[in-house]
Short mmCIF file of C-alpha atoms and ligand atoms in Angstrom, two decimals:
data_model
loop_
_atom_site.label_atom_id
_atom_site.label_comp_id
_atom_site.label_asym_id
_atom_site.label_seq_id
_atom_site.Cartn_x
_atom_site.Cartn_y
_atom_site.Cartn_z
CA UNK W 9 -18.20 6.11 -0.07
CA UNK W 10 -18.17 5.06 3.60
CA UNK W 11 -21.17 5.33 5.95
CA UNK W 12 -21.19 6.06 9.65
CA UNK W 13 -19.79 2.77 10.83
CA UNK W 14 -17.01 2.58 8.30
CA UNK W 15 -18.81 0.10 6.09
CA UNK W 16 -18.08 -0.41 2.42
CA UNK W 17 -21.12 -2.47 1.46
CA UNK W 18 -20.90 -5.46 3.83
CA UNK W 19 -17.12 -4.95 4.34
CA UNK W 20 -15.19 -2.96 6.90
CA UNK W 21 -16.56 -2.27 10.35
CA UNK W 22 -14.90 -2.53 13.74
CA UNK W 23 -14.37 -6.14 14.94
CA UNK W 24 -12.19 -5.33 17.90
CA UNK W 25 -11.96 -5.99 21.64
CA UNK W 26 -13.91 -3.62 23.88
CA UNK W 27 -10.61 -2.27 25.21
CA UNK W 28 -9.77 -0.77 21.81
CA UNK W 29 -13.14 0.94 21.27
CA UNK W 30 -12.08 4.13 23.10
CA UNK W 31 -8.90 4.31 21.07
CA UNK W 32 -10.62 4.06 17.69
CA UNK W 33 -13.33 6.49 18.75
CA UNK W 34 -10.74 9.03 19.89
CA UNK W 35 -8.91 8.55 16.60
CA UNK W 36 -12.04 9.00 14.53
CA UNK W 37 -13.01 12.16 16.35
CA UNK W 38 -9.55 13.64 16.01
CA UNK W 39 -9.37 12.73 12.32
CA UNK W 40 -12.79 14.22 11.57
CA UNK W 41 -11.66 17.45 13.22
CA UNK W 42 -8.15 17.76 11.70
CA UNK W 43 -9.03 16.69 8.15
CA UNK W 44 -11.02 19.93 7.88
CA UNK W 45 -8.41 22.02 9.72
CA UNK W 46 -6.55 24.49 7.50
CA UNK W 47 -3.43 24.59 9.65
CA UNK W 48 -3.18 20.78 9.73
CA UNK W 49 -3.53 20.59 5.97
CA UNK W 50 -0.95 23.31 5.44
CA UNK W 51 1.57 21.51 7.68
CA UNK W 52 0.91 18.19 5.92
CA UNK W 53 1.28 19.76 2.46
CA UNK W 54 4.61 21.32 3.54
CA UNK W 55 5.82 17.93 4.78
CA UNK W 56 4.66 16.26 1.51
CA UNK W 57 6.42 18.84 -0.63
CA UNK W 58 9.59 19.76 1.30
CA UNK W 59 10.30 16.49 3.12
CA UNK W 60 8.82 13.70 0.98
CA UNK W 61 9.53 15.33 -2.34
CA UNK W 62 6.00 15.71 -3.72
CA UNK W 63 4.40 16.08 -6.11
CA UNK W 64 5.85 12.84 -7.51
CA UNK W 65 6.49 12.95 -11.28
CA UNK W 66 4.10 11.65 -13.91
CA UNK W 67 6.48 10.29 -16.53
CA UNK W 68 5.61 9.39 -20.14
CA UNK W 69 7.30 6.06 -20.76
CA UNK W 70 7.98 6.60 -24.47
CA UNK W 71 10.22 3.62 -25.12
CA UNK W 72 7.90 1.22 -23.32
CA UNK W 73 4.83 2.61 -25.12
CA UNK W 74 6.52 2.29 -28.53
CA UNK W 75 7.86 -1.15 -27.74
CA UNK W 76 4.43 -2.46 -26.75
CA UNK W 77 2.84 -0.75 -29.73
CA UNK W 78 -0.54 0.15 -28.21
CA UNK W 79 -1.69 2.53 -25.51
CA UNK W 80 0.44 5.42 -24.25
CA UNK W 81 1.94 4.55 -20.91
CA UNK W 82 2.58 7.00 -18.08
CA UNK W 83 4.26 6.07 -14.80
CA UNK W 84 3.29 7.71 -11.50
CA UNK W 85 6.65 7.81 -9.76
CA UNK W 86 5.98 7.09 -6.07
CA UNK W 87 9.42 5.41 -6.09
CA UNK W 88 10.97 8.89 -6.10
CA UNK W 89 9.48 9.80 -2.69
CA UNK W 90 11.71 10.03 0.41
CA UNK W 91 12.24 6.46 1.79
CA UNK W 92 11.52 5.07 -1.65
CA UNK W 93 7.79 4.31 -1.81
CA UNK W 94 4.23 5.58 -1.34
CA UNK W 95 4.30 4.56 2.38
CA UNK W 96 5.63 7.95 3.46
CA UNK W 97 2.34 9.66 2.37
CA UNK W 98 0.31 7.78 4.94
CA UNK W 99 2.97 7.82 7.65
CA UNK W 100 3.46 11.59 7.56
CA UNK W 101 -0.28 12.13 7.78
CA UNK W 102 -0.77 9.72 10.71
CA UNK W 103 2.32 10.94 12.59
CA UNK W 104 1.16 14.55 12.31
CA UNK W 105 -2.35 13.58 13.43
CA UNK W 106 -0.92 11.61 16.39
CA UNK W 107 1.24 14.57 17.38
CA UNK W 108 -1.80 16.90 17.29
CA UNK W 109 -3.64 14.35 19.48
CA UNK W 110 -0.86 14.71 22.05
CA UNK W 111 0.59 11.24 21.45
CA UNK W 112 4.30 10.81 22.02
CA UNK W 113 4.79 7.27 20.81
CA UNK W 114 4.17 5.50 17.48
CA UNK W 115 3.87 1.77 17.10
CA UNK W 116 3.67 -0.05 13.77
CA UNK W 117 3.70 -3.45 12.12
CA UNK W 118 5.96 -4.20 9.19
CA UNK W 119 6.46 -7.09 6.79
CA UNK W 120 9.41 -6.36 4.50
CA UNK W 121 10.29 -3.38 6.63
CA UNK W 122 9.21 -0.63 4.25
CA UNK W 123 6.39 0.66 6.43
CA UNK W 124 8.53 0.23 9.55
CA UNK W 125 11.31 2.34 8.00
CA UNK W 126 8.82 5.02 6.96
CA UNK W 127 7.30 5.13 10.45
CA UNK W 128 10.72 5.26 12.09
CA UNK W 129 11.57 8.12 9.74
CA UNK W 130 8.48 10.12 10.66
CA UNK W 131 9.07 9.44 14.39
CA UNK W 132 12.67 10.72 14.12
CA UNK W 133 11.47 13.81 12.26
CA UNK W 134 8.78 14.62 14.81
CA UNK W 135 10.68 13.63 17.92
CA UNK W 136 8.44 10.71 18.88
CA UNK W 137 9.29 7.34 20.39
CA UNK W 138 8.87 4.45 17.94
CA UNK W 139 8.44 0.69 18.32
CA UNK W 140 8.07 -1.55 15.28
CA UNK W 141 6.76 -5.10 15.45
CA UNK W 142 8.13 -7.45 12.82
CA UNK W 143 7.77 -11.22 12.34
CA UNK W 144 10.90 -12.96 13.49
CA UNK W 145 11.21 -14.65 10.09
CA UNK W 146 11.05 -11.26 8.40
CA UNK W 147 13.70 -9.74 10.71
CA UNK W 148 16.06 -12.39 9.36
CA UNK W 149 15.07 -12.02 5.74
CA UNK W 150 15.12 -8.19 5.89
CA UNK W 151 18.12 -7.53 8.16
CA UNK W 152 19.08 -4.31 6.33
CA UNK W 153 15.67 -2.73 7.08
CA UNK W 154 16.00 -3.79 10.75
CA UNK W 155 19.30 -1.89 10.84
CA UNK W 156 17.70 1.13 9.16
CA UNK W 157 14.92 1.30 11.70
CA UNK W 158 17.34 1.06 14.63
CA UNK W 159 19.58 3.71 13.02
CA UNK W 160 16.51 5.99 12.86
CA UNK W 161 16.06 5.49 16.59
CA UNK W 162 13.24 2.90 16.62
CA UNK W 163 13.06 -0.24 18.67
CA UNK W 164 12.36 -3.37 16.56
CA UNK W 165 10.51 -6.19 18.34
CA UNK W 166 10.69 -9.63 16.67
CA UNK W 167 7.31 -11.42 16.78
CA UNK W 168 7.62 -15.20 17.36
CA UNK W 169 4.00 -16.19 17.21
CA UNK W 170 2.30 -17.89 14.22
CA UNK W 171 4.38 -18.00 11.06
CA UNK W 172 6.55 -15.10 12.29
CA UNK W 173 5.49 -12.90 9.34
CA UNK W 174 3.34 -9.86 8.58
CA UNK W 175 -0.05 -11.06 9.82
CA UNK W 176 1.46 -11.97 13.18
CA UNK W 177 3.12 -8.58 13.37
CA UNK W 178 -0.27 -6.87 12.83
CA UNK W 179 -1.87 -9.00 15.58
CA UNK W 180 0.94 -8.19 18.01
CA UNK W 181 0.83 -4.46 17.31
CA UNK W 182 -2.96 -4.46 17.97
CA UNK W 183 -2.32 -6.30 21.24
CA UNK W 184 0.34 -3.77 22.23
CA UNK W 185 -2.05 -0.87 21.40
CA UNK W 186 -4.73 -2.46 23.64
CA UNK W 187 -2.33 -2.38 26.55
CA UNK W 188 -1.10 1.19 26.05
CA UNK W 189 -3.49 3.68 24.53
CA UNK W 190 -2.92 6.94 26.44
CA UNK W 191 0.38 8.02 24.84
CA UNK W 192 0.49 5.67 21.85
CA UNK W 193 -0.83 5.84 18.29
CA UNK W 194 -0.93 2.72 16.11
CA UNK W 195 0.34 3.89 12.70
CA UNK W 196 -1.25 1.24 10.52
CA UNK W 197 0.40 0.70 7.19
CA UNK W 198 -2.38 -0.01 4.68
CA UNK W 199 -6.08 0.51 3.93
CA UNK W 200 -7.07 -2.25 6.37
CA UNK W 201 -7.87 -2.94 9.99
CA UNK W 202 -10.83 -1.53 11.92
CA UNK W 203 -12.58 1.73 10.97
CA UNK W 204 -11.38 4.48 10.76
CA UNK W 205 -7.99 3.17 9.44
CA UNK W 206 -9.11 2.17 5.94
CA UNK W 207 -10.57 5.67 5.43
CA UNK W 208 -7.67 7.57 7.05
CA UNK W 209 -5.01 5.69 5.06
CA UNK W 210 -6.95 6.08 1.79
CA UNK W 211 -7.40 9.83 2.34
CA UNK W 212 -3.69 10.36 2.94
CA UNK W 213 -2.78 8.19 -0.10
CA UNK W 214 -5.40 9.88 -2.30
CA UNK W 215 -2.76 12.53 -3.01
CA UNK W 216 -1.54 10.02 -5.63
CA UNK W 217 -4.72 10.18 -7.80
CA UNK W 218 -5.27 13.89 -7.10
CA UNK W 219 -1.85 14.66 -8.63
CA UNK W 220 -2.20 12.06 -11.36
CA UNK W 221 -5.47 13.62 -12.58
CA UNK W 222 -4.09 17.18 -12.62
CA UNK W 223 -0.76 16.13 -14.22
CA UNK W 224 -2.43 14.09 -16.95
CA UNK W 225 -4.91 16.94 -17.61
CA UNK W 226 -1.93 19.24 -18.09
CA UNK W 227 -0.01 16.86 -20.35
CA UNK W 228 -2.84 15.32 -22.37
CA UNK W 229 -5.92 17.37 -21.59
CA UNK W 230 -7.90 14.22 -20.68
CA UNK W 231 -8.45 11.41 -18.22
CA UNK W 232 -6.67 8.05 -18.56
CA UNK W 233 -8.41 4.98 -19.93
CA UNK W 234 -6.94 2.78 -17.25
CA UNK W 235 -5.15 3.12 -13.91
CA UNK W 236 -3.15 0.09 -12.79
CA UNK W 237 -1.60 -0.54 -9.34
CA UNK W 238 -0.45 -3.48 -7.31
CA UNK W 239 -2.49 -4.57 -4.30
CA UNK W 240 -1.15 -5.95 -0.99
CA UNK W 241 -3.46 -4.47 1.64
CA UNK W 242 -4.29 -2.00 -1.04
CA UNK W 243 -3.07 1.46 -0.03
CA UNK W 244 -1.18 2.54 -3.13
CA UNK W 245 -3.96 1.16 -5.33
CA UNK W 246 -6.72 2.87 -3.26
CA UNK W 247 -4.75 6.11 -3.41
CA UNK W 248 -4.34 5.72 -7.16
CA UNK W 249 -8.01 4.90 -7.77
CA UNK W 250 -9.75 7.29 -5.37
CA UNK W 251 -10.23 10.41 -7.48
CA UNK W 252 -11.24 8.32 -10.48
CA UNK W 253 -13.96 6.26 -8.82
CA UNK W 254 -16.66 8.65 -10.04
CA UNK W 255 -15.16 8.73 -13.57
CA UNK W 256 -16.85 5.68 -14.93
CA UNK W 257 -14.88 5.49 -18.17
CA UNK W 258 -11.62 5.03 -16.31
CA UNK W 259 -10.83 1.33 -15.78
CA UNK W 260 -9.40 0.68 -12.33
CA UNK W 261 -7.21 -2.40 -12.20
CA UNK W 262 -5.63 -3.89 -9.08
CA UNK W 263 -2.88 -6.50 -9.51
CA UNK W 264 -2.68 -9.19 -6.81
CA UNK W 265 0.33 -11.40 -6.14
CA UNK W 266 -0.48 -14.86 -7.51
CA UNK W 267 2.88 -16.22 -6.30
CA UNK W 268 3.45 -19.61 -8.01
CA UNK W 269 -0.13 -19.44 -9.39
CA UNK W 270 -3.74 -19.17 -8.17
CA UNK W 271 -4.23 -22.96 -8.60
CA UNK W 272 -1.37 -23.62 -6.10
CA UNK W 273 -1.30 -23.11 -2.30
CA UNK W 274 1.67 -20.77 -2.79
CA UNK W 275 -0.29 -17.62 -3.55
CA UNK W 276 -1.38 -14.34 -1.95
CA UNK W 277 -4.18 -13.48 -4.44
CA UNK W 278 -7.01 -12.68 -2.09
CA UNK W 279 -9.75 -11.73 -4.57
CA UNK W 280 -8.97 -14.66 -6.83
CA UNK W 281 -8.74 -17.32 -4.12
CA UNK W 282 -10.13 -15.84 -0.83
CA UNK W 283 -13.52 -15.85 0.88
CA UNK W 284 -15.49 -13.46 3.07
CA UNK W 285 -14.22 -13.46 6.63
CA UNK W 286 -13.36 -11.35 9.68
CA UNK W 287 -9.75 -10.76 10.71
CA UNK W 288 -7.59 -7.91 11.97
CA UNK W 289 -10.65 -5.91 12.99
CA UNK W 290 -12.41 -5.87 9.59
CA UNK W 291 -14.81 -7.83 7.41
CA UNK W 292 -13.36 -8.43 3.96
CA UNK W 293 -12.01 -11.16 1.75
CA UNK W 294 -9.21 -13.39 3.14
CA UNK W 295 -7.23 -16.40 2.00
CA UNK W 296 -8.55 -19.22 4.19
CA UNK W 297 -8.23 -22.96 4.59
CA UNK W 298 -11.18 -25.38 4.50
CA UNK W 299 -11.87 -24.63 8.19
CA UNK W 300 -11.90 -20.83 7.71
CA UNK W 301 -8.51 -20.42 9.33
CA UNK W 302 -6.33 -17.74 7.74
CA UNK W 303 -4.17 -19.53 5.21
CA UNK W 304 -0.41 -19.09 4.98
CA UNK W 305 0.29 -16.97 1.91
CA UNK W 306 3.21 -16.68 -0.41
CA UNK W 307 4.60 -14.19 -2.93
CA UNK W 308 8.12 -13.36 -4.16
CA UNK W 309 7.18 -9.84 -3.06
CA UNK W 310 7.20 -9.38 0.73
CA UNK W 311 5.08 -6.23 0.38
CA UNK W 312 2.15 -8.16 -1.23
CA UNK W 313 2.43 -11.17 1.04
CA UNK W 314 -0.75 -10.50 3.12
CA UNK W 315 -3.74 -12.84 3.41
CA UNK W 316 -6.43 -10.08 3.18
CA UNK W 317 -7.37 -7.02 1.17
CA UNK W 318 -8.72 -3.69 2.37
CA UNK W 319 -12.55 -3.49 2.74
CA UNK W 320 -13.03 -0.74 0.17
CA UNK W 321 -11.30 -2.85 -2.44
CA UNK W 322 -13.57 -5.80 -1.54
CA UNK W 323 -16.53 -3.44 -2.10
CA UNK W 324 -15.12 -2.10 -5.42
CA UNK W 325 -14.78 -5.77 -6.48
CA UNK W 326 -18.37 -6.63 -5.43
CA UNK W 327 -19.78 -3.69 -7.36
CA UNK W 328 -17.57 -4.34 -10.36
CA UNK W 329 -16.21 -0.79 -10.28
CA UNK W 330 -12.61 -2.10 -10.11
CA UNK W 331 -11.08 -5.24 -11.58
CA UNK W 332 -8.61 -7.44 -9.69
CA UNK W 333 -6.22 -9.64 -11.59
CA UNK W 334 -3.59 -12.19 -10.45
CA UNK W 335 0.06 -11.78 -11.58
CA UNK W 336 2.60 -14.54 -10.91
CA UNK W 337 6.16 -14.30 -9.52
CA UNK W 338 7.57 -15.14 -12.93
CA UNK W 339 5.50 -12.42 -14.72
CA UNK W 340 6.50 -9.87 -12.07
CA UNK W 341 10.21 -10.73 -12.33
CA UNK W 342 10.06 -10.39 -16.12
CA UNK W 343 8.41 -6.97 -15.75
CA UNK W 344 11.03 -5.97 -13.15
CA UNK W 345 13.77 -6.73 -15.70
CA UNK W 346 11.76 -5.21 -18.62
CA UNK W 347 11.23 -1.77 -17.06
CA UNK W 348 14.83 -1.64 -15.85
CA UNK W 349 16.19 -2.24 -19.32
CA UNK W 350 13.54 -0.30 -21.29
CA UNK W 351 13.19 2.87 -19.25
CA UNK W 352 16.16 2.79 -16.85
CA UNK W 353 13.82 2.61 -13.90
CA UNK W 354 14.25 -0.32 -11.42
CA UNK W 355 10.81 -0.75 -9.81
CA UNK W 356 9.93 -2.46 -6.56
CA UNK W 357 8.97 -6.09 -7.21
CA UNK W 358 5.52 -5.16 -5.80
CA UNK W 359 5.12 -2.49 -8.51
CA UNK W 360 6.38 -4.93 -11.11
CA UNK W 361 3.11 -6.83 -10.74
CA UNK W 362 1.28 -3.75 -12.07
CA UNK W 363 3.82 -3.33 -14.90
CA UNK W 364 3.37 -6.95 -15.92
CA UNK W 365 -0.35 -6.56 -16.41
CA UNK W 366 0.10 -3.32 -18.34
CA UNK W 367 2.41 -5.15 -20.77
CA UNK W 368 -0.46 -7.58 -21.43
CA UNK W 369 -3.22 -5.05 -22.10
CA UNK W 370 -1.32 -2.14 -23.72
CA UNK W 371 -0.62 -3.93 -27.05
CA UNK W 372 -4.35 -4.61 -27.61
CA UNK W 373 -5.37 -1.02 -26.84
CA UNK W 374 -5.57 1.89 -29.29
CA UNK W 375 -2.67 4.29 -29.74
CA UNK W 376 -4.77 7.24 -28.49
CA UNK W 377 -5.58 5.39 -25.26
CA UNK W 378 -3.71 6.10 -22.02
CA UNK W 379 -2.67 3.84 -19.18
CA UNK W 380 -1.22 5.17 -15.91
CA UNK W 381 0.78 2.67 -13.85
CA UNK W 382 1.62 3.54 -10.25
CA UNK W 383 5.22 2.65 -9.46
CA UNK W 384 4.67 2.22 -5.75
CA UNK W 385 8.36 1.97 -4.86
CA UNK W 386 11.91 1.60 -6.05
CA UNK W 387 13.59 -1.75 -6.55
CA UNK W 388 17.02 -1.45 -4.90
CA UNK W 389 15.73 -3.50 -1.97
CA UNK W 390 14.79 -6.36 -4.31
CA UNK W 391 17.90 -6.75 -6.43
CA UNK W 392 19.49 -9.49 -4.30
CA UNK W 393 16.29 -11.55 -4.15
CA UNK W 394 15.63 -11.30 -7.86
CA UNK W 395 19.24 -12.22 -8.64
CA UNK W 396 18.72 -15.26 -6.40
CA UNK W 397 15.48 -16.10 -8.24
CA UNK W 398 17.51 -16.07 -11.46
CA UNK W 399 20.12 -18.38 -9.85
CA UNK W 400 22.79 -15.78 -9.03
CA UNK W 401 23.99 -15.26 -5.46
CA UNK W 402 25.10 -11.66 -4.75
CA UNK W 403 24.87 -11.46 -0.92
CA UNK W 404 22.71 -8.66 0.46
C1 PLP N 26 4.07 -2.02 1.13
C2 PLP N 26 4.26 -1.88 -0.31
C3 PLP N 26 3.19 -2.32 -1.22
C4 PLP N 26 1.94 -2.98 -0.73
O1 PLP N 26 1.13 -2.20 0.11
P1 PLP N 26 -0.27 -1.57 -0.37
O2 PLP N 26 -0.91 -1.13 0.92
O3 PLP N 26 -1.03 -2.63 -1.09
O4 PLP N 26 0.09 -0.42 -1.26
C5 PLP N 26 3.39 -2.10 -2.55
N1 PLP N 26 4.50 -1.54 -3.04
C6 PLP N 26 5.52 -1.15 -2.20
C7 PLP N 26 6.73 -0.56 -2.83
C8 PLP N 26 5.40 -1.32 -0.86
O5 PLP N 26 6.42 -0.91 -0.03
#
């Protein structure tokens, strides 16, 4: 799906300073070698199975399906992975690759802290040094994850530039990589940034749809009618879509964070409100102001609070192969509460965006039809914020 220069249609590419060219070329060469290497793949599969807890379950949500009265609903349980989300899939892959390349140090950006915690985890496991860049604002909002990263042996660097949030952390990590390439790998957290990152991250996350397909074949003997996942940068969605892209009868639906609504300025819905631009090393769609500056974005969910979307999603949107729909804070919070009480599963507020959209379309689908929703992570981290949203203060 990607050509030589990492293009997805007009999207993707490598819009980076000259000083980073050697680093991305070295990474691409190493990746092209190791992705075909039997030993590398054996080691990664062992890490997935024995350390991360794969394969993740595909669970038939009977009560939810009966309650909505339409399509059968299955949940792909990435929330059951070690560290509580899909992020570990990508991080284990990149950390192993970096180690094979002789790197001894991992650097990463993080927003809510989920990717930072996963990277610090892999670094501890593999005996590597780890530095995580995090917007200063986020270090305050997510103090528990800062503690976790430090406990795991990582250094956390608060980023004071810009709005002190995720996009500034990405910029700072790229800057750090530019200044120290020899021993350092930038473990990027989503299907974004300059080529080859969108492809590497997608390939490591594609384990989600590979398992989904096999598990549903075993349970139902057929493919799903729709696969639904939430989209921040787009890694859990890309991983959930990948092995279904060629299966044209499977609807692929990405749920973006609309925040307070796509007709307000407090939104992070890139496909609904963004325009073509170049940022963080890639061409894609971005939320921008009238002058083409990256706009401040907002969502109740810190993991979806990013002003761009991965270039392969932008391409799937352009070609119409995947649909992207906005889901508001209020709809996501209702879905968070709904899944908790209906199935006894507390989802991440990010994943709740996908659940919310499923509750809209399942009732108007046939009983023989099947929806798979990716539960990208668990919701323990969100309980205090959702309680606050509902007017209850429970201190986190
Ligand atoms: C980080 C995160 C996301 C958003 O990232 P994508 O790259 O879009 O998958 C979604 N869900 C959870 C639980 C996350 O931690």
